[in-house]
CSV table of C-alpha atoms in Angstrom, one decimal:
chain,number,residue,atom,x,y,z
B,1074,MET,CA,131.9,135.3,93.1
B,1075,HIS,CA,134.2,138.2,94.0
B,1076,VAL,CA,136.5,140.8,92.5
B,1077,THR,CA,138.9,143.1,94.3
B,1078,SER,CA,138.5,146.9,93.8
B,1079,ALA,CA,141.4,149.3,93.4
B,1080,ASP,CA,141.6,150.0,97.1
B,1081,GLY,CA,141.6,146.3,98.0
B,1082,THR,CA,137.9,146.1,99.0
B,1083,THR,CA,136.3,142.8,98.1
B,1084,VAL,CA,133.1,143.2,95.9
B,1085,ALA,CA,130.7,140.2,95.8
B,1086,TYR,CA,128.5,139.5,92.8
B,1087,ASP,CA,126.3,136.9,91.2
B,1088,LYS,CA,126.6,136.0,87.6
B,1089,SER,CA,123.7,134.6,85.7
B,1090,GLY,CA,122.5,134.0,82.1
B,1091,SER,CA,124.3,134.3,78.8
B,1092,GLY,CA,124.7,137.0,76.2
B,1093,PRO,CA,125.9,140.6,76.3
B,1094,ALA,CA,127.0,141.8,79.8
B,1095,VAL,CA,124.6,143.9,81.9
B,1096,VAL,CA,125.7,145.2,85.4
B,1097,LEU,CA,123.1,146.1,88.0
B,1098,VAL,CA,123.7,148.9,90.5
B,1099,GLN,CA,121.4,149.0,93.5
B,1100,GLY,CA,120.0,152.0,95.4
B,1101,GLY,CA,119.6,152.5,99.1
B,1102,PHE,CA,119.0,149.7,101.6
B,1103,SER,CA,119.4,147.1,98.8
B,1104,ASP,CA,121.8,144.3,98.1
B,1105,ARG,CA,121.9,141.7,95.4
B,1106,THR,CA,119.4,139.4,97.3
B,1107,HIS,CA,116.7,142.0,97.4
B,1108,PRO,CA,113.6,140.7,95.7
B,1109,ILE,CA,113.5,143.5,93.1
B,1110,TRP,CA,117.2,143.1,92.2
B,1111,ALA,CA,117.3,139.3,92.3
B,1112,GLY,CA,114.1,139.3,90.2
B,1113,LEU,CA,115.4,141.7,87.7
B,1114,ALA,CA,118.6,139.7,87.4
B,1115,ALA,CA,116.6,136.6,86.8
B,1116,ALA,CA,114.4,138.2,84.1
B,1117,LEU,CA,117.3,139.8,82.2
B,1118,SER,CA,119.3,136.6,82.4
B,1119,GLU,CA,117.1,135.1,79.7
B,1120,GLU,CA,119.1,137.0,77.1
B,1121,PHE,CA,122.0,138.7,78.9
B,1122,THR,CA,124.8,137.8,81.2
B,1123,VAL,CA,123.8,139.7,84.3
B,1124,TYR,CA,126.3,140.8,87.0
B,1125,ASN,CA,124.3,141.7,90.2
B,1126,TYR,CA,126.8,143.0,92.8
B,1127,ASP,CA,126.7,144.1,96.4
B,1128,ARG,CA,127.8,147.7,96.7
B,1129,ARG,CA,130.4,148.2,99.4
B,1130,GLY,CA,129.3,148.1,103.0
B,1131,ARG,CA,126.4,145.8,102.3
B,1132,GLY,CA,125.7,142.1,101.6
B,1133,ASP,CA,128.8,140.1,101.1
B,1134,SER,CA,131.0,143.0,99.9
B,1135,GLY,CA,133.7,144.6,102.1
B,1136,ASP,CA,134.1,148.2,103.1
B,1137,SER,CA,136.7,150.7,104.0
B,1138,GLU,CA,137.3,153.0,106.9
B,1139,SER,CA,136.7,156.2,104.9
B,1140,TYR,CA,134.3,156.7,102.0
B,1141,GLU,CA,134.5,158.6,98.8
B,1142,VAL,CA,132.3,158.3,95.7
B,1143,GLU,CA,135.4,157.5,93.7
B,1144,ARG,CA,135.8,154.3,95.5
B,1145,GLU,CA,132.4,153.1,94.5
B,1146,ILE,CA,133.2,154.1,90.9
B,1147,GLU,CA,136.3,151.9,91.2
B,1148,ASP,CA,134.1,149.0,92.5
B,1149,LEU,CA,131.8,149.3,89.5
B,1150,ALA,CA,134.9,149.4,87.2
B,1151,ALA,CA,136.2,146.2,88.8
B,1152,VAL,CA,132.8,144.4,88.1
B,1153,ILE,CA,132.8,145.7,84.5
B,1154,GLU,CA,136.3,144.3,84.1
B,1155,ALA,CA,135.1,140.9,85.4
B,1156,ALA,CA,132.3,141.1,82.8
B,1157,GLY,CA,134.8,141.3,80.0
B,1158,GLY,CA,136.0,144.9,80.0
B,1159,SER,CA,132.8,146.6,78.9
B,1160,ALA,CA,129.1,146.3,79.8
B,1161,ALA,CA,125.7,147.9,79.7
B,1162,VAL,CA,124.7,149.2,83.1
B,1163,PHE,CA,121.4,149.8,84.9
B,1164,GLY,CA,121.2,151.8,88.1
B,1165,GLY,CA,118.0,152.3,90.2
B,1166,SER,CA,117.4,155.3,92.4
B,1167,SER,CA,120.7,156.4,94.0
B,1168,GLY,CA,122.3,153.6,92.1
B,1169,GLY,CA,121.3,155.4,89.0
B,1170,ALA,CA,123.1,158.5,90.3
B,1171,LEU,CA,126.2,156.4,90.9
B,1172,ALA,CA,126.0,154.9,87.5
B,1173,LEU,CA,125.7,158.3,85.9
B,1174,ARG,CA,128.8,159.5,87.8
B,1175,ALA,CA,130.7,156.4,86.7
B,1176,ALA,CA,129.8,157.0,83.1
B,1177,ALA,CA,130.9,160.6,83.4
B,1178,ALA,CA,134.2,159.4,84.8
B,1179,GLY,CA,134.8,157.4,81.6
B,1180,LEU,CA,134.0,153.8,82.6
B,1181,PRO,CA,133.6,151.5,79.6
B,1182,ILE,CA,129.8,151.5,79.6
B,1183,THR,CA,128.2,150.5,76.3
B,1184,LYS,CA,124.7,151.6,77.2
B,1185,LEU,CA,123.3,153.1,80.4
B,1186,ALA,CA,119.8,153.0,81.8
B,1187,VAL,CA,118.7,154.7,85.1
B,1188,TYR,CA,115.4,154.6,87.0
B,1189,GLU,CA,114.5,157.6,89.0
B,1190,PRO,CA,117.9,159.0,90.1
B,1191,PRO,CA,116.8,161.2,93.0
B,1192,PHE,CA,118.0,164.6,91.8
B,1193,ILE,CA,116.0,167.6,92.9
B,1194,ILE,CA,115.7,170.2,90.2
B,1195,ASP,CA,112.6,172.2,91.2
B,1196,ASP,CA,110.3,173.0,94.2
B,1197,SER,CA,107.9,170.0,93.6
B,1198,ARG,CA,109.3,168.4,96.7
B,1199,ALA,CA,110.9,169.5,100.0
B,1200,PRO,CA,114.6,170.3,99.7
B,1201,ILE,CA,117.3,168.2,101.2
B,1202,ALA,CA,119.9,169.9,103.5
B,1203,GLU,CA,123.2,170.8,101.8
B,1204,ASP,CA,125.0,169.1,104.7
B,1205,PHE,CA,122.8,166.0,104.9
B,1206,ARG,CA,125.7,163.7,104.4
B,1207,GLU,CA,127.6,165.2,107.3
B,1208,GLN,CA,124.5,165.1,109.5
B,1209,LEU,CA,124.1,161.4,108.8
B,1210,ALA,CA,127.8,160.7,109.3
B,1211,THR,CA,127.7,162.3,112.7
B,1212,LEU,CA,124.7,160.2,113.8
B,1213,VAL,CA,126.5,157.0,112.5
B,1214,ALA,CA,129.6,158.0,114.5
B,1215,GLU,CA,127.4,158.4,117.6
B,1216,GLY,CA,125.9,155.0,117.1
B,1217,LYS,CA,122.4,156.3,116.4
B,1218,ARG,CA,121.7,154.0,113.5
B,1219,GLY,CA,118.0,154.0,114.0
B,1220,GLU,CA,117.9,157.8,113.8
B,1221,VAL,CA,120.0,157.6,110.6
B,1222,VAL,CA,117.4,155.3,109.0
B,1223,GLU,CA,114.5,157.5,110.2
B,1224,ARG,CA,116.1,160.7,109.0
B,1225,PHE,CA,116.9,159.2,105.6
B,1226,MET,CA,113.4,157.7,105.2
B,1227,VAL,CA,111.6,160.9,106.1
B,1228,GLU,CA,113.9,163.6,104.6
B,1229,ALA,CA,115.3,161.8,101.5
B,1230,ALA,CA,112.7,159.1,100.7
B,1231,GLU,CA,109.7,161.2,101.7
B,1232,VAL,CA,108.1,158.5,103.9
B,1233,PRO,CA,105.5,160.2,106.1
B,1234,ALA,CA,106.8,160.6,109.6
B,1235,GLU,CA,103.8,158.8,111.1
B,1236,MET,CA,104.8,155.6,109.3
B,1237,VAL,CA,108.2,155.4,110.9
B,1238,GLY,CA,106.8,154.1,114.2
B,1239,PRO,CA,105.2,151.0,112.6
B,1240,MET,CA,108.4,150.5,110.5
B,1241,ARG,CA,110.4,150.4,113.8
B,1242,GLU,CA,108.2,147.5,114.9
B,1243,SER,CA,108.6,145.6,111.6
B,1244,PRO,CA,110.9,142.6,111.2
B,1245,TYR,CA,112.8,144.6,108.6
B,1246,TRP,CA,114.0,147.4,110.9
B,1247,GLU,CA,117.1,145.6,112.2
B,1248,GLY,CA,118.2,144.9,108.7
B,1249,MET,CA,117.7,148.6,107.8
B,1250,LYS,CA,119.8,149.6,110.8
B,1251,ALA,CA,122.5,147.2,109.8
B,1252,VAL,CA,123.2,149.2,106.6
B,1253,ALA,CA,122.5,152.6,108.1
B,1254,HIS,CA,126.2,153.7,107.5
B,1255,THR,CA,125.7,153.1,103.7
B,1256,LEU,CA,123.0,155.9,103.7
B,1257,VAL,CA,125.9,158.3,104.2
B,1258,TYR,CA,127.2,156.8,100.9
B,1259,GLU,CA,123.9,157.4,99.2
B,1260,ALA,CA,123.9,161.0,100.3
B,1261,ALA,CA,127.5,161.4,99.0
B,1262,VAL,CA,126.5,159.9,95.6
B,1263,CYS,CA,123.6,162.2,95.2
B,1264,GLY,CA,125.7,165.2,96.3
B,1265,PRO,CA,124.8,168.3,98.4
B,1266,GLY,CA,121.1,169.1,98.1
B,1267,ASN,CA,120.7,166.3,95.5
B,1268,ARG,CA,121.4,168.9,92.8
B,1269,LEU,CA,121.6,167.8,89.2
B,1270,PRO,CA,125.3,167.4,88.4
B,1271,VAL,CA,125.0,169.0,84.9
B,1272,GLU,CA,128.7,169.3,84.3
B,1273,ASP,CA,129.2,165.6,85.0
B,1274,LEU,CA,126.2,164.5,82.9
B,1275,GLU,CA,127.5,166.5,79.9
B,1276,LYS,CA,130.5,164.2,80.0
B,1277,VAL,CA,128.5,161.0,79.6
B,1278,GLU,CA,129.2,159.4,76.3
B,1279,ALA,CA,127.2,156.2,76.6
B,1280,PRO,CA,123.7,156.2,75.0
B,1281,THR,CA,121.4,156.7,78.0
B,1282,LEU,CA,117.8,155.8,78.9
B,1283,ALA,CA,116.3,157.7,81.8
B,1284,LEU,CA,113.1,156.1,83.2
B,1285,ALA,CA,110.5,157.2,85.7
B,1286,GLY,CA,107.3,155.7,87.0
B,1287,GLY,CA,104.0,157.4,86.1
B,1288,ASN,CA,102.8,156.9,89.7
B,1289,SER,CA,105.9,158.5,91.2
B,1290,GLY,CA,106.1,162.0,92.4
B,1291,ALA,CA,106.3,164.8,89.9
B,1292,TRP,CA,109.8,165.6,91.1
B,1293,MET,CA,111.1,162.2,90.0
B,1294,GLN,CA,109.7,162.6,86.5
B,1295,SER,CA,111.2,166.1,86.4
B,1296,ALA,CA,114.6,164.6,87.4
B,1297,GLY,CA,114.4,162.0,84.6
B,1298,LYS,CA,113.6,164.6,82.0
B,1299,ALA,CA,116.5,166.8,83.3
B,1300,VAL,CA,118.9,163.9,83.1
B,1301,ALA,CA,117.9,163.1,79.5
B,1302,GLN,CA,118.3,166.8,78.6
B,1303,ALA,CA,121.8,167.0,80.2
B,1304,VAL,CA,123.3,163.8,78.8
B,1305,PRO,CA,124.3,164.3,75.2
B,1306,ASN,CA,122.8,161.1,73.8
B,1307,ALA,CA,119.8,160.3,76.0
B,1308,GLU,CA,116.0,159.7,76.0
B,1309,PHE,CA,113.3,159.8,78.6
B,1310,THR,CA,110.5,157.4,79.1
B,1311,VAL,CA,107.6,157.2,81.6
B,1312,LEU,CA,106.5,153.7,82.7
B,1313,ASP,CA,102.8,154.3,83.3
B,1314,GLY,CA,101.2,152.7,86.3
B,1315,HIS,CA,104.4,152.2,88.3
B,1316,GLY,CA,106.1,153.9,91.2
B,1317,HIS,CA,109.5,154.1,92.8
B,1318,ASP,CA,109.5,150.4,93.9
B,1319,ILE,CA,108.7,149.1,90.5
B,1320,ALA,CA,108.3,145.3,90.1
B,1321,PRO,CA,111.1,143.5,88.2
B,1322,GLU,CA,108.6,142.1,85.7
B,1323,ALA,CA,107.6,145.6,84.7
B,1324,LEU,CA,111.1,147.0,84.5
B,1325,ALA,CA,112.8,144.1,82.7
B,1326,PRO,CA,111.0,144.4,79.3
B,1327,PRO,CA,111.9,148.0,78.6
B,1328,LEU,CA,115.5,147.5,79.8
B,1329,ALA,CA,115.9,144.3,77.7
B,1330,ALA,CA,114.5,146.2,74.6
B,1331,TYR,CA,116.9,149.1,75.2
B,1332,PHE,CA,120.0,147.0,75.8
B,1333,ARG,CA,119.1,144.6,72.9
B,1334,ASP,CA,118.9,147.3,70.2
């Protein structure tokens, strides 16, 4: 299924289940067919109508020549409109950062849940360059898509540099290179230096659940706590025994319980 965003970009989505509407917002490298997101959609479909969409520039969605975060907020607004005009929203990783910015912009989000939005609020991890977005955009323009993926994996996702070589030899590398340009979008969504956008978060009116995995880095748990402290009506929960790539069967129950109440 498709909707058209405000700038004319086509946004593809799958609709499944029945019940109150829930929209899923993916993070980096993912589209609606990714096993985590497809699995989460299937699990939540048991009691919700789930809208699992491809963010612009990936999957079956279109794109535009220039990018601004506002365009992605409009994409999410178009999916929510297709869902009936309001919906609960879940965003994972940088998708969580996008969902928070969308809620701050006033989208009709009834409840919001985010898992490990990658904001950096202390020195528990290495900083990200203030001009990281610009650096990645330059590499994309130069056609150095593999270098974009490597830089993002090492500098943003904290993948050890020695693991990049084996990743380049994996069957997944070409697919990662294919969406390298969208990593510029992720950097834009997270903002310069991945700083916590406190002024934006204070505008969020939707009840919000910030989640983090107990096996994730301390900085991700700190980010979740900070989000819950900045959003007026929010709570923070740690899911023990899980990391950043949490399995859908572990994530679906707390999300269902939150969206159900």
